[in-house]
Amino acid sequence: MANVQNPTTFTIVDAKATADKVTAFRLLLSQTSGGPYTLASTDDAVSSLTQGTDPSGNATFTGTIAALNLGLAPGTWYAVAEAKNAGGYSANSPEVAFDIVPPPPSPPTGFSVA
């Protein structure tokens, strides 16, 4: 399966979010599989995310991310998420990959035939 290109949303599945009293999530990115990762977003409060359930009944949290194709270098990127509660941040989620594809160039400013 091909990587998603220029993603605009993320979804986190967390079966223990309620029991663990998760209050927020954050995303981390790397151009190298396995990291090291750098912070890609400030904390997204659970209340600011669209909440739902997956087919297995696990809690899901979906949010929007900035237009990454405007801020990240073209190529394959790797992302992980961390959950946060009063005790701090969790270990990393499983890693996902996505591709940043630059927009096509602007049209030529002049063109003629003779």
GROMACS .gro file of N, CA, C and O in nm:
model
  456
    1MET      N    1   0.084  -0.118   0.000
    1MET     CA    2   0.000   0.000   0.000
    1MET      C    3   0.089   0.124   0.000
    1MET      O    4   0.185   0.133   0.075
    2ALA      N    5   0.057   0.221  -0.083
    2ALA     CA    6   0.136   0.343  -0.094
    2ALA      C    7   0.113   0.434   0.026
    2ALA      O    8   0.006   0.432   0.089
    3ASN      N    9   0.214   0.512   0.059
    3ASN     CA   10   0.202   0.609   0.167
    3ASN      C   11   0.102   0.717   0.128
    3ASN      O   12   0.086   0.751   0.011
    4VAL      N   13   0.038   0.775   0.228
    4VAL     CA   14  -0.050   0.890   0.206
    4VAL      C   15   0.038   1.007   0.162
    4VAL      O   16   0.149   1.024   0.212
    5GLN      N   17  -0.011   1.086   0.067
    5GLN     CA   18   0.063   1.204   0.022
    5GLN      C   19   0.003   1.330   0.081
    5GLN      O   20  -0.119   1.347   0.080
    6ASN      N   21   0.087   1.417   0.133
    6ASN     CA   22   0.047   1.546   0.187
    6ASN      C   23  -0.076   1.534   0.279
    6ASN      O   24  -0.181   1.592   0.252
    7PRO      N   25  -0.063   1.459   0.388
    7PRO     CA   26  -0.180   1.437   0.475
    7PRO      C   27  -0.229   1.567   0.539
    7PRO      O   28  -0.151   1.661   0.560
    8THR      N   29  -0.358   1.571   0.567
    8THR     CA   30  -0.417   1.687   0.632
    8THR      C   31  -0.486   1.653   0.763
    8THR      O   32  -0.526   1.742   0.837
    9THR      N   33  -0.503   1.524   0.792
    9THR     CA   34  -0.564   1.482   0.919
    9THR      C   35  -0.483   1.367   0.978
    9THR      O   36  -0.406   1.302   0.909
   10PHE      N   37  -0.502   1.345   1.106
   10PHE     CA   38  -0.444   1.230   1.175
   10PHE      C   39  -0.553   1.165   1.259
   10PHE      O   40  -0.647   1.231   1.301
   11THR      N   41  -0.540   1.035   1.280
   11THR     CA   42  -0.631   0.963   1.369
   11THR      C   43  -0.548   0.876   1.462
   11THR      O   44  -0.459   0.804   1.418
   12ILE      N   45  -0.578   0.887   1.590
   12ILE     CA   46  -0.511   0.808   1.694
   12ILE      C   47  -0.614   0.712   1.751
   12ILE      O   48  -0.726   0.753   1.784
   13VAL      N   49  -0.577   0.585   1.762
   13VAL     CA   50  -0.662   0.486   1.827
   13VAL      C   51  -0.599   0.456   1.962
   13VAL      O   52  -0.481   0.423   1.970
   14ASP      N   53  -0.677   0.473   2.068
   14ASP     CA   54  -0.625   0.452   2.203
   14ASP      C   55  -0.731   0.382   2.287
   14ASP      O   56  -0.821   0.444   2.340
   15ALA      N   57  -0.716   0.250   2.299
   15ALA     CA   58  -0.814   0.169   2.372
   15ALA      C   59  -0.818   0.204   2.520
   15ALA      O   60  -0.919   0.180   2.586
   16LYS      N   61  -0.710   0.259   2.575
   16LYS     CA   62  -0.704   0.287   2.718
   16LYS      C   63  -0.710   0.436   2.752
   16LYS      O   64  -0.676   0.476   2.863
   17ALA      N   65  -0.750   0.520   2.657
   17ALA     CA   66  -0.750   0.665   2.679
   17ALA      C   67  -0.832   0.705   2.801
   17ALA      O   68  -0.788   0.787   2.882
   18THR      N   69  -0.950   0.648   2.817
   18THR     CA   70  -1.034   0.684   2.930
   18THR      C   71  -0.975   0.632   3.060
   18THR      O   72  -0.961   0.707   3.157
   19ALA      N   73  -0.937   0.507   3.063
   19ALA     CA   74  -0.880   0.448   3.185
   19ALA      C   75  -0.750   0.517   3.225
   19ALA      O   76  -0.724   0.536   3.344
   20ASP      N   77  -0.670   0.557   3.127
   20ASP     CA   78  -0.543   0.624   3.155
   20ASP      C   79  -0.558   0.774   3.175
   20ASP      O   80  -0.460   0.845   3.197
   21LYS      N   81  -0.682   0.825   3.164
   21LYS     CA   82  -0.712   0.968   3.181
   21LYS      C   83  -0.625   1.056   3.091
   21LYS      O   84  -0.567   1.155   3.134
   22VAL      N   85  -0.621   1.016   2.964
   22VAL     CA   86  -0.545   1.092   2.865
   22VAL      C   87  -0.611   1.228   2.845
   22VAL      O   88  -0.732   1.238   2.827
   23THR      N   89  -0.528   1.333   2.849
   23THR     CA   90  -0.578   1.469   2.831
   23THR      C   91  -0.537   1.530   2.698
   23THR      O   92  -0.596   1.628   2.654
   24ALA      N   93  -0.431   1.475   2.635
   24ALA     CA   94  -0.382   1.532   2.509
   24ALA      C   95  -0.293   1.432   2.437
   24ALA      O   96  -0.252   1.331   2.494
   25PHE      N   97  -0.267   1.465   2.311
   25PHE     CA   98  -0.174   1.388   2.228
   25PHE      C   99  -0.080   1.488   2.161
   25PHE      O  100  -0.113   1.605   2.144
   26ARG      N  101   0.038   1.440   2.121
   26ARG     CA  102   0.126   1.521   2.038
   26ARG      C  103   0.189   1.433   1.931
   26ARG      O  104   0.202   1.311   1.949
   27LEU      N  105   0.225   1.496   1.819
   27LEU     CA  106   0.284   1.426   1.706
   27LEU      C  107   0.432   1.459   1.697
   27LEU      O  108   0.473   1.572   1.720
   28LEU      N  109   0.512   1.359   1.659
   28LEU     CA  110   0.655   1.377   1.640
   28LEU      C  111   0.692   1.322   1.502
   28LEU      O  112   0.636   1.222   1.458
   29LEU      N  113   0.788   1.387   1.435
   29LEU     CA  114   0.825   1.352   1.298
   29LEU      C  115   0.975   1.326   1.283
   29LEU      O  116   1.055   1.380   1.358
   30SER      N  117   1.010   1.248   1.182
   30SER     CA  118   1.148   1.223   1.146
   30SER      C  119   1.155   1.189   0.998
   30SER      O  120   1.060   1.137   0.941
   31GLN      N  121   1.269   1.216   0.937
   31GLN     CA  122   1.290   1.172   0.799
   31GLN      C  123   1.361   1.036   0.798
   31GLN      O  124   1.390   0.983   0.691
   32THR      N  125   1.384   0.980   0.915
   32THR     CA  126   1.449   0.850   0.928
   32THR      C  127   1.356   0.755   1.002
   32THR      O  128   1.307   0.789   1.111
   33SER      N  129   1.330   0.641   0.945
   33SER     CA  130   1.246   0.542   1.014
   33SER      C  131   1.311   0.506   1.147
   33SER      O  132   1.431   0.480   1.154
   34GLY      N  133   1.234   0.509   1.253
   34GLY     CA  134   1.285   0.480   1.386
   34GLY      C  135   1.338   0.601   1.460
   34GLY      O  136   1.381   0.590   1.574
   35GLY      N  137   1.336   0.718   1.397
   35GLY     CA  138   1.378   0.841   1.462
   35GLY      C  139   1.525   0.869   1.443
   35GLY      O  140   1.590   0.805   1.361
   36PRO      N  141   1.577   0.966   1.514
   36PRO     CA  142   1.513   1.039   1.623
   36PRO      C  143   1.402   1.131   1.570
   36PRO      O  144   1.408   1.179   1.458
   37TYR      N  145   1.302   1.152   1.655
   37TYR     CA  146   1.185   1.232   1.620
   37TYR      C  147   1.196   1.370   1.682
   37TYR      O  148   1.254   1.388   1.787
   38THR      N  149   1.137   1.467   1.613
   38THR     CA  150   1.128   1.601   1.667
   38THR      C  151   0.980   1.638   1.679
   38THR      O  152   0.895   1.587   1.605
   39LEU      N  153   0.952   1.726   1.771
   39LEU     CA  154   0.814   1.767   1.797
   39LEU      C  155   0.756   1.835   1.675
   39LEU      O  156   0.813   1.927   1.619
   40ALA      N  157   0.640   1.785   1.631
   40ALA     CA  158   0.574   1.840   1.512
   40ALA      C  159   0.452   1.923   1.548
   40ALA      O  160   0.404   2.001   1.468
   41SER      N  161   0.400   1.903   1.668
   41SER     CA  162   0.281   1.979   1.708
   41SER      C  163   0.284   2.002   1.857
   41SER      O  164   0.342   1.925   1.933
   42THR      N  165   0.221   2.110   1.897
   42THR     CA  166   0.198   2.128   2.039
   42THR      C  167   0.090   2.029   2.079
   42THR      O  168   0.028   1.965   1.995
   43ASP      N  169   0.067   2.017   2.207
   43ASP     CA  170  -0.035   1.922   2.253
   43ASP      C  171  -0.171   1.955   2.194
   43ASP      O  172  -0.211   2.070   2.191
   44ASP      N  173  -0.238   1.852   2.146
   44ASP     CA  174  -0.377   1.865   2.102
   44ASP      C  175  -0.464   1.809   2.213
   44ASP      O  176  -0.462   1.688   2.238
   45ALA      N  177  -0.537   1.895   2.280
   45ALA     CA  178  -0.624   1.850   2.388
   45ALA      C  179  -0.728   1.754   2.334
   45ALA      O  180  -0.780   1.772   2.223
   46VAL      N  181  -0.756   1.651   2.410
   46VAL     CA  182  -0.856   1.552   2.369
   46VAL      C  183  -0.987   1.621   2.333
   46VAL      O  184  -1.052   1.587   2.234
   47SER      N  185  -1.024   1.725   2.409
   47SER     CA  186  -1.151   1.793   2.383
   47SER      C  187  -1.154   1.866   2.250
   47SER      O  188  -1.261   1.894   2.197
   48SER      N  189  -1.036   1.896   2.191
   48SER     CA  190  -1.033   1.966   2.063
   48SER      C  191  -1.035   1.871   1.944
   48SER      O  192  -1.043   1.915   1.830
   49LEU      N  193  -1.029   1.742   1.970
   49LEU     CA  194  -1.027   1.641   1.865
   49LEU      C  195  -1.164   1.579   1.846
   49LEU      O  196  -1.243   1.572   1.940
   50THR      N  197  -1.192   1.533   1.726
   50THR     CA  198  -1.317   1.462   1.700
   50THR      C  199  -1.302   1.320   1.756
   50THR      O  200  -1.210   1.248   1.720
   51GLN      N  201  -1.392   1.284   1.845
   51GLN     CA  202  -1.383   1.154   1.911
   51GLN      C  203  -1.484   1.057   1.851
   51GLN      O  204  -1.592   1.095   1.811
   52GLY      N  205  -1.445   0.931   1.846
   52GLY     CA  206  -1.531   0.827   1.793
   52GLY      C  207  -1.483   0.692   1.840
   52GLY      O  208  -1.411   0.682   1.939
   53THR      N  209  -1.523   0.588   1.769
   53THR     CA  210  -1.477   0.453   1.801
   53THR      C  211  -1.447   0.380   1.670
   53THR      O  212  -1.508   0.407   1.567
   54ASP      N  213  -1.351   0.289   1.677
   54ASP     CA  214  -1.319   0.208   1.560
   54ASP      C  215  -1.409   0.084   1.561
   54ASP      O  216  -1.488   0.065   1.654
   55PRO      N  217  -1.401  -0.002   1.458
   55PRO     CA  218  -1.489  -0.120   1.453
   55PRO      C  219  -1.475  -0.214   1.574
   55PRO      O  220  -1.567  -0.287   1.605
   56SER      N  221  -1.363  -0.208   1.643
   56SER     CA  222  -1.343  -0.293   1.761
   56SER      C  223  -1.391  -0.227   1.889
   56SER      O  224  -1.380  -0.284   1.997
   57GLY      N  225  -1.441  -0.104   1.879
   57GLY     CA  226  -1.491  -0.033   1.996
   57GLY      C  227  -1.385   0.049   2.068
   57GLY      O  228  -1.411   0.104   2.175
   58ASN      N  229  -1.265   0.060   2.012
   58ASN     CA  230  -1.159   0.141   2.073
   58ASN      C  231  -1.184   0.290   2.046
   58ASN      O  232  -1.234   0.327   1.940
   59ALA      N  233  -1.146   0.374   2.140
   59ALA     CA  234  -1.160   0.518   2.123
   59ALA      C  235  -1.069   0.568   2.012
   59ALA      O  236  -0.955   0.524   2.000
   60THR      N  237  -1.122   0.657   1.929
   60THR     CA  238  -1.042   0.721   1.824
   60THR      C  239  -1.048   0.872   1.844
   60THR      O  240  -1.147   0.927   1.894
   61PHE      N  241  -0.940   0.938   1.803
   61PHE     CA  242  -0.928   1.083   1.813
   61PHE      C  243  -0.872   1.133   1.681
   61PHE      O  244  -0.763   1.092   1.641
   62THR      N  245  -0.947   1.219   1.613
   62THR     CA  246  -0.906   1.269   1.482
   62THR      C  247  -0.892   1.419   1.487
   62THR      O  248  -0.977   1.488   1.546
   63GLY      N  249  -0.785   1.469   1.428
   63GLY     CA  250  -0.762   1.612   1.423
   63GLY      C  251  -0.701   1.654   1.292
   63GLY      O  252  -0.662   1.570   1.210
   64THR      N  253  -0.695   1.783   1.271
   64THR     CA  254  -0.633   1.835   1.150
   64THR      C  255  -0.488   1.872   1.179
   64THR      O  256  -0.454   1.908   1.291
   65ILE      N  257  -0.408   1.861   1.077
   65ILE     CA  258  -0.270   1.903   1.087
   65ILE      C  259  -0.245   2.010   0.982
   65ILE      O  260  -0.317   2.017   0.883
   66ALA      N  261  -0.148   2.092   1.005
   66ALA     CA  262  -0.117   2.199   0.910
   66ALA      C  263  -0.084   2.139   0.774
   66ALA      O  264  -0.056   2.020   0.763
   67ALA      N  265  -0.085   2.222   0.675
   67ALA     CA  266  -0.049   2.178   0.541
   67ALA      C  267   0.099   2.144   0.542
   67ALA      O  268   0.185   2.228   0.516
   68LEU      N  269   0.131   2.020   0.573
   68LEU     CA  270   0.269   1.978   0.589
   68LEU      C  271   0.350   1.999   0.462
   68LEU      O  272   0.470   2.023   0.468
   69ASN      N  273   0.286   1.992   0.345
   69ASN     CA  274   0.360   2.009   0.221
   69ASN      C  275   0.416   2.150   0.208
   69ASN      O  276   0.504   2.175   0.127
   70LEU      N  277   0.369   2.244   0.290
   70LEU     CA  278   0.422   2.379   0.286
   70LEU      C  279   0.538   2.398   0.383
   70LEU      O  280   0.611   2.496   0.374
   71GLY      N  281   0.552   2.306   0.479
   71GLY     CA  282   0.654   2.326   0.580
   71GLY      C  283   0.760   2.218   0.589
   71GLY      O  284   0.861   2.237   0.656
   72LEU      N  285   0.739   2.105   0.524
   72LEU     CA  286   0.835   1.996   0.531
   72LEU      C  287   0.901   1.974   0.396
   72LEU      O  288   0.839   1.993   0.292
   73ALA      N  289   1.024   1.930   0.400
   73ALA     CA  290   1.096   1.899   0.277
   73ALA      C  291   1.029   1.782   0.206
   73ALA      O  292   0.975   1.691   0.271
   74PRO      N  293   1.031   1.780   0.073
   74PRO     CA  294   0.975   1.667   0.000
   74PRO      C  295   1.046   1.537   0.037
   74PRO      O  296   1.164   1.537   0.071
   75GLY      N  297   0.972   1.428   0.032
   75GLY     CA  298   1.027   1.297   0.062
   75GLY      C  299   0.939   1.220   0.157
   75GLY      O  300   0.827   1.262   0.187
   76THR      N  301   0.988   1.108   0.205
   76THR     CA  302   0.912   1.025   0.299
   76THR      C  303   0.942   1.071   0.441
   76THR      O  304   1.058   1.094   0.477
   77TRP      N  305   0.838   1.083   0.519
   77TRP     CA  306   0.847   1.122   0.660
   77TRP      C  307   0.785   1.012   0.745
   77TRP      O  308   0.697   0.938   0.698
   78TYR      N  309   0.829   1.004   0.869
   78TYR     CA  310   0.781   0.904   0.964
   78TYR      C  311   0.726   0.977   1.086
   78TYR      O  312   0.787   1.072   1.134
   79ALA      N  313   0.610   0.931   1.133
   79ALA     CA  314   0.544   1.000   1.245
   79ALA      C  315   0.506   0.900   1.353
   79ALA      O  316   0.474   0.784   1.324
   80VAL      N  317   0.509   0.949   1.476
   80VAL     CA  318   0.459   0.875   1.592
   80VAL      C  319   0.376   0.972   1.675
   80VAL      O  320   0.387   1.094   1.661
   81ALA      N  321   0.293   0.918   1.761
   81ALA     CA  322   0.214   0.998   1.853
   81ALA      C  323   0.245   0.956   1.995
   81ALA      O  324   0.288   0.842   2.020
   82GLU      N  325   0.225   1.048   2.087
   82GLU     CA  326   0.237   1.021   2.230
   82GLU      C  327   0.112   1.070   2.299
   82GLU      O  328   0.055   1.173   2.260
   83ALA      N  329   0.067   0.996   2.399
   83ALA     CA  330  -0.046   1.036   2.480
   83ALA      C  331   0.007   1.106   2.606
   83ALA      O  332   0.118   1.078   2.651
   84LYS      N  333  -0.073   1.196   2.661
   84LYS     CA  334  -0.032   1.270   2.781
   84LYS      C  335  -0.141   1.261   2.887
   84LYS      O  336  -0.261   1.270   2.856
   85ASN      N  337  -0.098   1.241   3.011
   85ASN     CA  338  -0.190   1.255   3.125
   85ASN      C  339  -0.112   1.323   3.237
   85ASN      O  340  -0.002   1.373   3.216
   86ALA      N  341  -0.167   1.324   3.358
   86ALA     CA  342  -0.101   1.393   3.469
   86ALA      C  343   0.038   1.338   3.499
   86ALA      O  344   0.123   1.407   3.556
   87GLY      N  345   0.065   1.216   3.459
   87GLY     CA  346   0.195   1.154   3.484
   87GLY      C  347   0.300   1.184   3.379
   87GLY      O  348   0.416   1.147   3.395
   88GLY      N  349   0.262   1.250   3.270
   88GLY     CA  350   0.358   1.283   3.165
   88GLY      C  351   0.318   1.222   3.032
   88GLY      O  352   0.199   1.197   3.006
   89TYR      N  353   0.419   1.195   2.948
   89TYR     CA  354   0.396   1.143   2.814
   89TYR      C  355   0.421   0.993   2.808
   89TYR      O  356   0.509   0.940   2.876
   90SER      N  357   0.346   0.926   2.721
   90SER     CA  358   0.362   0.783   2.699
   90SER      C  359   0.484   0.756   2.611
   90SER      O  360   0.544   0.848   2.556
   91ALA      N  361   0.512   0.630   2.593
   91ALA     CA  362   0.608   0.589   2.491
   91ALA      C  363   0.545   0.617   2.354
   91ALA      O  364   0.425   0.645   2.344
   92ASN      N  365   0.622   0.608   2.250
   92ASN     CA  366   0.574   0.634   2.115
   92ASN      C  367   0.474   0.528   2.069
   92ASN      O  368   0.486   0.411   2.102
   93SER      N  369   0.380   0.572   1.987
   93SER     CA  370   0.288   0.482   1.917
   93SER      C  371   0.367   0.408   1.810
   93SER      O  372   0.482   0.441   1.781
   94PRO      N  373   0.302   0.312   1.744
   94PRO     CA  374   0.365   0.255   1.625
   94PRO      C  375   0.388   0.366   1.522
   94PRO      O  376   0.312   0.462   1.515
   95GLU      N  377   0.491   0.351   1.443
   95GLU     CA  378   0.529   0.451   1.344
   95GLU      C  379   0.445   0.438   1.218
   95GLU      O  380   0.410   0.327   1.177
   96VAL      N  381   0.411   0.551   1.157
   96VAL     CA  382   0.346   0.553   1.026
   96VAL      C  383   0.431   0.639   0.932
   96VAL      O  384   0.502   0.729   0.975
   97ALA      N  385   0.422   0.609   0.804
   97ALA     CA  386   0.498   0.684   0.703
   97ALA      C  387   0.401   0.759   0.613
   97ALA      O  388   0.289   0.715   0.589
   98PHE      N  389   0.446   0.874   0.565
   98PHE     CA  390   0.370   0.950   0.465
   98PHE      C  391   0.470   1.023   0.376
   98PHE      O  392   0.587   1.038   0.410
   99ASP      N  393   0.422   1.065   0.261
   99ASP     CA  394   0.508   1.133   0.164
   99ASP      C  395   0.468   1.279   0.150
   99ASP      O  396   0.348   1.311   0.146
  100ILE      N  397   0.568   1.364   0.142
  100ILE     CA  398   0.545   1.504   0.110
  100ILE      C  399   0.584   1.523  -0.036
  100ILE      O  400   0.696   1.494  -0.077
  101VAL      N  401   0.487   1.567  -0.114
  101VAL     CA  402   0.507   1.592  -0.256
  101VAL      C  403   0.488   1.742  -0.277
  101VAL      O  404   0.384   1.797  -0.240
  102PRO      N  405   0.589   1.809  -0.333
  102PRO     CA  406   0.574   1.954  -0.353
  102PRO      C  407   0.466   1.983  -0.455
  102PRO      O  408   0.436   1.899  -0.540
  103PRO      N  409   0.408   2.103  -0.447
  103PRO     CA  410   0.308   2.138  -0.548
  103PRO      C  411   0.375   2.153  -0.684
  103PRO      O  412   0.496   2.175  -0.692
  104PRO      N  413   0.297   2.143  -0.791
  104PRO     CA  414   0.356   2.162  -0.924
  104PRO      C  415   0.405   2.306  -0.939
  104PRO      O  416   0.361   2.396  -0.865
  105PRO      N  417   0.495   2.329  -1.034
  105PRO     CA  418   0.547   2.466  -1.050
  105PRO      C  419   0.441   2.561  -1.104
  105PRO      O  420   0.337   2.517  -1.159
  106SER      N  421   0.468   2.688  -1.088
  106SER     CA  422   0.379   2.791  -1.146
  106SER      C  423   0.390   2.781  -1.298
  106SER      O  424   0.493   2.738  -1.352
  107PRO      N  425   0.287   2.825  -1.369
  107PRO     CA  426   0.294   2.821  -1.516
  107PRO      C  427   0.400   2.921  -1.566
  107PRO      O  428   0.430   3.019  -1.497
  108PRO      N  429   0.451   2.899  -1.682
  108PRO     CA  430   0.545   2.995  -1.739
  108PRO      C  431   0.480   3.132  -1.750
  108PRO      O  432   0.359   3.144  -1.772
  109THR      N  433   0.563   3.238  -1.735
  109THR     CA  434   0.507   3.373  -1.740
  109THR      C  435   0.490   3.424  -1.882
  109THR      O  436   0.421   3.523  -1.905
  110GLY      N  437   0.555   3.359  -1.974
  110GLY     CA  438   0.541   3.401  -2.114
  110GLY      C  439   0.545   3.282  -2.207
  110GLY      O  440   0.608   3.182  -2.179
  111PHE      N  441   0.474   3.295  -2.317
  111PHE     CA  442   0.470   3.188  -2.416
  111PHE      C  443   0.425   3.250  -2.547
  111PHE      O  444   0.331   3.332  -2.549
  112SER      N  445   0.491   3.214  -2.654
  112SER     CA  446   0.449   3.266  -2.785
  112SER      C  447   0.488   3.167  -2.893
  112SER      O  448   0.569   3.078  -2.871
  113VAL      N  449   0.428   3.183  -3.005
  113VAL     CA  450   0.464   3.105  -3.124
  113VAL      C  451   0.489   3.204  -3.237
  113VAL      O  452   0.430   3.313  -3.238
  114ALA      N  453   0.570   3.169  -3.334
  114ALA     CA  454   0.596   3.261  -3.445
  114ALA      C  455   0.580   3.188  -3.575
  114ALA      O  456   0.589   3.071  -3.587
   0.00000   0.00000   0.00000
